[in-house]
mmCIF file of C-alpha atoms and ligand atoms in Angstrom:
data_model
loop_
_atom_site.group_PDB
_atom_site.id
_atom_site.type_symbol
_atom_site.label_atom_id
_atom_site.label_comp_id
_atom_site.label_asym_id
_atom_site.label_seq_id
_atom_site.Cartn_x
_atom_site.Cartn_y
_atom_site.Cartn_z
ATOM 1 C CA UNK A 17 0.000 0.000 0.000
ATOM 2 C CA UNK A 18 1.698 3.133 -1.129
ATOM 3 C CA UNK A 19 0.503 6.503 -2.252
ATOM 4 C CA UNK A 20 2.126 7.927 -5.331
ATOM 5 C CA UNK A 21 2.509 11.626 -5.808
ATOM 6 C CA UNK A 22 2.780 13.542 -9.047
ATOM 7 C CA UNK A 23 5.595 15.823 -9.952
ATOM 8 C CA UNK A 24 7.503 17.367 -12.827
ATOM 9 C CA UNK A 25 11.165 16.662 -13.444
ATOM 10 C CA UNK A 26 12.932 20.023 -13.379
ATOM 11 C CA UNK A 27 16.527 18.817 -13.415
ATOM 12 C CA UNK A 28 18.295 15.750 -14.728
ATOM 13 C CA UNK A 29 21.796 14.906 -13.511
ATOM 14 C CA UNK A 30 22.689 11.590 -15.059
ATOM 15 C CA UNK A 31 20.462 9.161 -13.187
ATOM 16 C CA UNK A 32 19.506 11.585 -10.439
ATOM 17 C CA UNK A 33 16.589 13.945 -10.790
ATOM 18 C CA UNK A 34 14.898 16.818 -9.068
ATOM 19 C CA UNK A 35 11.119 16.793 -9.178
ATOM 20 C CA UNK A 36 8.810 19.642 -8.327
ATOM 21 C CA UNK A 37 5.601 18.716 -6.539
ATOM 22 C CA UNK A 38 2.304 20.548 -7.074
ATOM 23 C CA UNK A 39 2.825 22.547 -3.855
ATOM 24 C CA UNK A 40 6.221 23.763 -5.087
ATOM 25 C CA UNK A 41 8.329 21.484 -2.922
ATOM 26 C CA UNK A 42 11.399 20.105 -4.707
ATOM 27 C CA UNK A 43 12.529 16.578 -3.947
ATOM 28 C CA UNK A 44 15.396 14.355 -5.082
ATOM 29 C CA UNK A 45 14.438 11.313 -7.132
ATOM 30 C CA UNK A 46 16.052 8.217 -8.497
ATOM 31 C CA UNK A 47 14.745 5.737 -11.051
ATOM 32 C CA UNK A 48 14.367 2.011 -10.544
ATOM 33 C CA UNK A 49 17.135 -0.128 -11.944
ATOM 34 C CA UNK A 50 19.842 0.969 -14.312
ATOM 35 C CA UNK A 51 17.678 2.039 -17.197
ATOM 36 C CA UNK A 52 16.790 5.679 -17.245
ATOM 37 C CA UNK A 53 14.653 7.303 -19.894
ATOM 38 C CA UNK A 54 13.360 10.140 -17.740
ATOM 39 C CA UNK A 55 13.770 13.611 -19.227
ATOM 40 C CA UNK A 56 13.730 17.110 -17.878
ATOM 41 C CA UNK A 57 10.149 18.331 -18.366
ATOM 42 C CA UNK A 58 8.572 14.926 -17.780
ATOM 43 C CA UNK A 59 5.497 14.602 -15.582
ATOM 44 C CA UNK A 60 6.023 11.578 -13.351
ATOM 45 C CA UNK A 61 4.483 9.434 -10.632
ATOM 46 C CA UNK A 62 6.713 9.312 -7.596
ATOM 47 C CA UNK A 63 6.783 6.949 -4.669
ATOM 48 C CA UNK A 64 8.091 8.808 -1.612
ATOM 49 C CA UNK A 65 10.903 6.930 0.119
ATOM 50 C CA UNK A 66 12.199 9.380 2.700
ATOM 51 C CA UNK A 67 12.013 13.030 3.645
ATOM 52 C CA UNK A 68 12.265 14.974 0.344
ATOM 53 C CA UNK A 69 13.221 11.832 -1.570
ATOM 54 C CA UNK A 70 11.449 9.462 -3.891
ATOM 55 C CA UNK A 71 11.592 6.934 -6.680
ATOM 56 C CA UNK A 72 10.152 7.665 -10.106
ATOM 57 C CA UNK A 73 7.682 4.859 -10.808
ATOM 58 C CA UNK A 74 6.258 5.962 -14.151
ATOM 59 C CA UNK A 75 6.312 8.691 -16.751
ATOM 60 C CA UNK A 76 3.066 10.212 -17.948
ATOM 61 C CA UNK A 77 2.443 10.325 -21.726
ATOM 62 C CA UNK A 78 4.500 13.065 -23.379
ATOM 63 C CA UNK A 79 3.294 15.742 -25.774
ATOM 64 C CA UNK A 80 6.756 15.859 -27.304
ATOM 65 C CA UNK A 81 10.176 14.349 -26.810
ATOM 66 C CA UNK A 82 13.283 15.946 -28.178
ATOM 67 C CA UNK A 83 16.246 13.634 -28.468
ATOM 68 C CA UNK A 84 19.251 12.910 -30.567
ATOM 69 C CA UNK A 85 20.706 9.561 -31.458
ATOM 70 C CA UNK A 86 23.496 7.790 -33.249
ATOM 71 C CA UNK A 87 23.839 4.131 -34.199
ATOM 72 C CA UNK A 88 24.651 3.194 -30.603
ATOM 73 C CA UNK A 89 22.548 5.253 -28.257
ATOM 74 C CA UNK A 90 19.914 7.881 -27.696
ATOM 75 C CA UNK A 91 20.360 11.041 -25.727
ATOM 76 C CA UNK A 92 17.162 12.540 -24.384
ATOM 77 C CA UNK A 93 17.180 16.332 -24.372
ATOM 78 C CA UNK A 94 13.786 17.424 -23.024
ATOM 79 C CA UNK A 95 10.152 16.354 -22.782
ATOM 80 C CA UNK A 96 6.872 18.217 -23.227
ATOM 81 C CA UNK A 97 8.405 21.273 -24.843
ATOM 82 C CA UNK A 98 6.369 23.298 -27.348
ATOM 83 C CA UNK A 99 9.152 25.378 -28.830
ATOM 84 C CA UNK A 100 12.815 24.984 -29.693
ATOM 85 C CA UNK A 101 15.068 28.003 -29.606
ATOM 86 C CA UNK A 102 18.299 27.453 -31.485
ATOM 87 C CA UNK A 103 20.959 29.884 -30.343
ATOM 88 C CA UNK A 104 23.651 30.830 -32.851
ATOM 89 C CA UNK A 105 26.072 33.730 -32.607
ATOM 90 C CA UNK A 106 27.985 36.236 -34.686
ATOM 91 C CA UNK A 107 31.116 34.572 -33.290
ATOM 92 C CA UNK A 108 32.528 31.980 -32.976
ATOM 93 C CA UNK A 109 31.263 30.627 -36.319
ATOM 94 C CA UNK A 110 28.255 28.348 -36.007
ATOM 95 C CA UNK A 111 27.595 25.080 -37.778
ATOM 96 C CA UNK A 112 25.018 25.197 -40.588
ATOM 97 C CA UNK A 113 24.626 21.477 -40.270
ATOM 98 C CA UNK A 114 23.888 21.540 -36.546
ATOM 99 C CA UNK A 115 21.256 24.225 -37.118
ATOM 100 C CA UNK A 116 19.642 22.206 -39.926
ATOM 101 C CA UNK A 117 19.626 19.088 -37.745
ATOM 102 C CA UNK A 118 17.928 20.907 -34.848
ATOM 103 C CA UNK A 119 15.238 22.150 -37.228
ATOM 104 C CA UNK A 120 14.615 18.643 -38.600
ATOM 105 C CA UNK A 121 14.189 17.330 -35.034
ATOM 106 C CA UNK A 122 11.828 20.242 -34.297
ATOM 107 C CA UNK A 123 9.703 19.488 -37.343
ATOM 108 C CA UNK A 124 9.490 15.828 -36.371
ATOM 109 C CA UNK A 125 8.125 16.739 -32.927
ATOM 110 C CA UNK A 126 5.907 19.555 -34.304
ATOM 111 C CA UNK A 127 7.673 22.218 -32.263
ATOM 112 C CA UNK A 128 7.648 25.907 -32.952
ATOM 113 C CA UNK A 129 11.044 27.240 -33.953
ATOM 114 C CA UNK A 130 12.876 30.416 -33.141
ATOM 115 C CA UNK A 131 16.453 31.073 -34.215
ATOM 116 C CA UNK A 132 18.296 33.550 -31.989
ATOM 117 C CA UNK A 133 21.295 35.305 -33.483
ATOM 118 C CA UNK A 134 23.289 36.382 -30.446
ATOM 119 C CA UNK A 135 26.252 38.775 -30.098
ATOM 120 C CA UNK A 136 24.847 41.163 -32.710
ATOM 121 C CA UNK A 137 26.818 43.994 -31.086
ATOM 122 C CA UNK A 138 29.853 42.677 -33.004
ATOM 123 C CA UNK A 139 28.748 44.483 -36.152
ATOM 124 C CA UNK A 140 31.046 43.072 -38.840
ATOM 125 C CA UNK A 141 30.691 39.470 -37.641
ATOM 126 C CA UNK A 142 26.922 39.906 -37.320
ATOM 127 C CA UNK A 143 26.725 40.898 -40.986
ATOM 128 C CA UNK A 144 28.453 37.674 -42.011
ATOM 129 C CA UNK A 145 26.218 35.596 -39.721
ATOM 130 C CA UNK A 146 23.107 37.246 -41.216
ATOM 131 C CA UNK A 147 24.348 36.235 -44.647
ATOM 132 C CA UNK A 148 24.794 32.668 -43.431
ATOM 133 C CA UNK A 149 21.222 32.741 -42.084
ATOM 134 C CA UNK A 150 19.767 34.272 -45.270
ATOM 135 C CA UNK A 151 18.213 30.992 -46.489
ATOM 136 C CA UNK A 152 16.492 30.562 -43.127
ATOM 137 C CA UNK A 153 14.967 34.044 -43.293
ATOM 138 C CA UNK A 154 13.650 33.362 -46.783
ATOM 139 C CA UNK A 155 12.228 29.944 -45.896
ATOM 140 C CA UNK A 156 10.209 31.759 -43.236
ATOM 141 C CA UNK A 157 11.947 30.812 -39.985
ATOM 142 C CA UNK A 158 11.709 33.468 -37.309
ATOM 143 C CA UNK A 159 15.107 34.939 -36.510
ATOM 144 C CA UNK A 160 15.583 37.206 -33.489
ATOM 145 C CA UNK A 161 18.744 39.280 -33.316
ATOM 146 C CA UNK A 162 20.040 40.371 -29.944
ATOM 147 C CA UNK A 163 23.080 40.782 -27.765
ATOM 148 C CA UNK A 164 22.567 38.862 -24.536
ATOM 149 C CA UNK A 165 25.395 40.666 -22.722
ATOM 150 C CA UNK A 166 23.589 43.970 -23.347
ATOM 151 C CA UNK A 167 19.918 42.980 -23.156
ATOM 152 C CA UNK A 168 18.219 39.571 -23.219
ATOM 153 C CA UNK A 169 14.716 41.011 -22.864
ATOM 154 C CA UNK A 170 13.809 41.054 -26.611
ATOM 155 C CA UNK A 171 13.451 37.287 -26.241
ATOM 156 C CA UNK A 172 10.747 37.522 -23.541
ATOM 157 C CA UNK A 173 7.678 37.986 -25.775
ATOM 158 C CA UNK A 174 8.646 34.857 -27.738
ATOM 159 C CA UNK A 175 8.662 32.764 -24.555
ATOM 160 C CA UNK A 176 5.166 33.687 -23.411
ATOM 161 C CA UNK A 177 2.818 30.710 -23.169
ATOM 162 C CA UNK A 178 5.489 28.259 -24.336
ATOM 163 C CA UNK A 179 7.680 25.604 -22.808
ATOM 164 C CA UNK A 180 10.853 26.384 -24.699
ATOM 165 C CA UNK A 181 14.079 24.435 -24.889
ATOM 166 C CA UNK A 182 17.250 26.358 -25.586
ATOM 167 C CA UNK A 183 19.793 24.483 -27.680
ATOM 168 C CA UNK A 184 23.050 25.503 -29.253
ATOM 169 C CA UNK A 185 26.731 24.783 -29.629
ATOM 170 C CA UNK A 186 28.876 25.804 -26.705
ATOM 171 C CA UNK A 187 30.219 29.317 -27.073
ATOM 172 C CA UNK A 188 27.006 30.741 -28.523
ATOM 173 C CA UNK A 189 26.193 32.585 -25.285
ATOM 174 C CA UNK A 190 23.325 30.409 -24.122
ATOM 175 C CA UNK A 191 24.209 30.786 -20.432
ATOM 176 C CA UNK A 192 24.465 34.565 -20.741
ATOM 177 C CA UNK A 193 21.003 34.524 -22.259
ATOM 178 C CA UNK A 194 19.589 32.405 -19.417
ATOM 179 C CA UNK A 195 21.245 34.573 -16.786
ATOM 180 C CA UNK A 196 19.863 37.692 -18.458
ATOM 181 C CA UNK A 197 16.336 36.277 -18.378
ATOM 182 C CA UNK A 198 16.643 34.627 -14.969
ATOM 183 C CA UNK A 199 19.223 36.368 -12.790
ATOM 184 C CA UNK A 200 18.446 33.889 -10.005
ATOM 185 C CA UNK A 201 19.243 30.881 -12.212
ATOM 186 C CA UNK A 202 22.947 30.756 -11.354
ATOM 187 C CA UNK A 203 22.196 30.794 -7.644
ATOM 188 C CA UNK A 204 19.561 28.080 -8.023
ATOM 189 C CA UNK A 205 22.012 25.883 -9.928
ATOM 190 C CA UNK A 206 24.637 26.314 -7.211
ATOM 191 C CA UNK A 207 22.158 25.461 -4.465
ATOM 192 C CA UNK A 208 20.975 22.374 -6.288
ATOM 193 C CA UNK A 209 24.522 21.191 -6.897
ATOM 194 C CA UNK A 210 25.237 21.544 -3.198
ATOM 195 C CA UNK A 211 22.018 19.710 -2.328
ATOM 196 C CA UNK A 212 22.933 16.856 -4.632
ATOM 197 C CA UNK A 213 26.559 16.951 -3.652
ATOM 198 C CA UNK A 214 27.478 16.725 -7.306
ATOM 199 C CA UNK A 215 29.391 19.899 -8.050
ATOM 200 C CA UNK A 216 31.252 18.171 -10.851
ATOM 201 C CA UNK A 217 28.033 17.738 -12.825
ATOM 202 C CA UNK A 218 26.893 21.345 -12.715
ATOM 203 C CA UNK A 219 27.454 21.991 -16.393
ATOM 204 C CA UNK A 220 26.221 18.693 -17.804
ATOM 205 C CA UNK A 221 22.550 18.644 -16.936
ATOM 206 C CA UNK A 222 19.234 19.973 -18.156
ATOM 207 C CA UNK A 223 17.244 22.418 -16.039
ATOM 208 C CA UNK A 224 13.678 23.672 -16.236
ATOM 209 C CA UNK A 225 12.950 27.217 -15.064
ATOM 210 C CA UNK A 226 9.559 28.835 -14.617
ATOM 211 C CA UNK A 227 9.369 32.316 -16.136
ATOM 212 C CA UNK A 228 5.769 32.741 -15.018
ATOM 213 C CA UNK A 229 2.705 30.541 -14.524
ATOM 214 C CA UNK A 230 2.510 29.451 -18.173
ATOM 215 C CA UNK A 231 5.965 30.095 -19.606
ATOM 216 C CA UNK A 232 8.821 27.722 -18.938
ATOM 217 C CA UNK A 233 12.365 27.419 -20.182
ATOM 218 C CA UNK A 234 14.589 24.342 -20.349
ATOM 219 C CA UNK A 235 18.313 24.874 -20.607
ATOM 220 C CA UNK A 236 20.463 21.945 -21.639
ATOM 221 C CA UNK A 237 24.173 21.400 -22.183
ATOM 222 C CA UNK A 238 25.720 22.703 -25.386
ATOM 223 C CA UNK A 239 25.710 20.209 -28.229
ATOM 224 C CA UNK A 240 28.333 19.717 -30.916
ATOM 225 C CA UNK A 241 26.561 16.842 -32.661
ATOM 226 C CA UNK A 242 22.865 16.242 -33.217
ATOM 227 C CA UNK A 243 22.408 12.714 -34.531
ATOM 228 C CA UNK A 244 19.112 11.885 -36.210
ATOM 229 C CA UNK A 245 19.577 8.159 -36.463
ATOM 230 C CA UNK A 246 15.976 7.644 -35.288
ATOM 231 C CA UNK A 247 14.526 9.450 -38.303
ATOM 232 C CA UNK A 248 13.762 7.908 -41.690
ATOM 233 C CA UNK A 249 14.835 9.322 -45.056
ATOM 234 C CA UNK A 250 11.290 10.642 -45.522
ATOM 235 C CA UNK A 251 11.286 12.359 -42.134
ATOM 236 C CA UNK A 252 14.575 14.077 -42.934
ATOM 237 C CA UNK A 253 13.176 15.170 -46.327
ATOM 238 C CA UNK A 254 10.166 16.714 -44.588
ATOM 239 C CA UNK A 255 12.385 18.426 -42.032
ATOM 240 C CA UNK A 256 13.642 20.619 -44.889
ATOM 241 C CA UNK A 257 10.339 22.456 -44.913
ATOM 242 C CA UNK A 258 11.062 24.384 -48.126
ATOM 243 C CA UNK A 259 11.129 21.053 -50.036
ATOM 244 C CA UNK A 260 7.413 20.491 -49.407
ATOM 245 C CA UNK A 261 6.103 21.780 -52.776
ATOM 246 C CA UNK A 262 8.461 19.399 -54.631
ATOM 247 C CA UNK A 263 8.207 16.185 -52.623
ATOM 248 C CA UNK A 264 6.445 13.404 -54.524
ATOM 249 C CA UNK A 265 7.039 15.149 -57.862
ATOM 250 C CA UNK A 266 10.234 13.324 -58.841
ATOM 251 C CA UNK A 267 10.092 10.784 -61.678
ATOM 252 C CA UNK A 268 10.906 7.959 -59.272
ATOM 253 C CA UNK A 269 8.897 7.450 -56.101
ATOM 254 C CA UNK A 270 11.990 6.338 -54.208
ATOM 255 C CA UNK A 271 14.152 9.173 -55.563
ATOM 256 C CA UNK A 272 17.096 10.024 -53.296
ATOM 257 C CA UNK A 273 17.631 13.273 -55.193
ATOM 258 C CA UNK A 274 21.274 12.521 -55.939
ATOM 259 C CA UNK A 275 21.702 11.424 -59.569
ATOM 260 C CA UNK A 276 18.225 10.288 -60.652
ATOM 261 C CA UNK A 277 16.797 11.782 -63.879
ATOM 262 C CA UNK A 278 13.838 14.190 -63.651
ATOM 263 C CA UNK A 279 14.349 14.935 -59.984
ATOM 264 C CA UNK A 280 12.026 17.737 -58.881
ATOM 265 C CA UNK A 281 14.365 18.822 -56.084
ATOM 266 C CA UNK A 282 17.468 18.966 -58.298
ATOM 267 C CA UNK A 283 15.456 21.018 -60.761
ATOM 268 C CA UNK A 284 14.251 23.415 -58.029
ATOM 269 C CA UNK A 285 17.879 23.896 -56.943
ATOM 270 C CA UNK A 286 18.948 24.563 -60.554
ATOM 271 C CA UNK A 287 16.181 27.165 -60.857
ATOM 272 C CA UNK A 288 17.237 28.839 -57.623
ATOM 273 C CA UNK A 289 13.987 27.965 -55.846
ATOM 274 C CA UNK A 290 15.812 25.902 -53.232
ATOM 275 C CA UNK A 291 19.006 27.207 -51.672
ATOM 276 C CA UNK A 292 21.945 25.144 -52.954
ATOM 277 C CA UNK A 293 23.700 25.137 -49.558
ATOM 278 C CA UNK A 294 20.602 23.784 -47.818
ATOM 279 C CA UNK A 295 20.266 21.127 -50.510
ATOM 280 C CA UNK A 296 23.880 20.055 -49.977
ATOM 281 C CA UNK A 297 23.179 19.804 -46.240
ATOM 282 C CA UNK A 298 20.193 17.614 -47.007
ATOM 283 C CA UNK A 299 22.345 15.275 -49.132
ATOM 284 C CA UNK A 300 24.947 15.102 -46.346
ATOM 285 C CA UNK A 301 22.440 14.447 -43.560
ATOM 286 C CA UNK A 302 20.279 11.954 -45.464
ATOM 287 C CA UNK A 303 23.183 9.855 -46.747
ATOM 288 C CA UNK A 304 22.853 6.355 -45.258
ATOM 289 C CA UNK A 305 24.941 6.081 -42.117
ATOM 290 C CA UNK A 306 25.329 9.803 -41.569
ATOM 291 C CA UNK A 307 21.956 10.633 -40.020
HETATM 292 ZN ZN1 ZN B 423 14.311 13.580 -56.530
#
């Protein structure tokens, strides 16, 4: 006979979690056994085991699950998010491929997308970054330019009513952005690390912050790779949203858009209707073994 309580996972540190209970209390949780597929943002059933401690017994159905994968393993990023915010910066240079991969994952989970171009105070570098982002502007992705060291507040209206996950390569200024939006975040992270006695893990976990009653923000470690091994060729095709008018119009139904005759995508690229750089990214990402 045990009573389970409900909570939301607000921090994931390897196999240790912090869960927030409906009354605001935060408790430390573990999972049963070795296997752990709990994500930051998950709503869970918890069996209390001791004062402010519990075991996660089950995960409630998710509205979305953002994760990356390679041939060997999956890495869960966040659950129940409604929006992905990809942070890139004027410097250091950002990876086109990583950005494209994040957007494919977002499309697969039906998430809203916002691209943030940070460090726009570095004028000459910002101009080059804007040029790099030009295809994304023209496809219709929302791009917000800001300089987090000066003012992170332009991002606020985009967060309202959403559970957003912030992703980006390290060095893009993601932490500066979080600290600008949530000055108390650094303190909270320190306190939690002390509570968990795991100072060494402070930079390798995901954290959920409440901005207000219906706006939440999940910060996760910087990523250098975003494997999409779990997606099919067709799902990757669809993740390039500007391809939509041409999909299904190739001569061959199983066209891989590489060398086949009468390929609608190749033709659209030749006519300048699809950006050639984006198309090359598609060929790279969809090549068997490189998802
Ligand atoms: Zn084709």
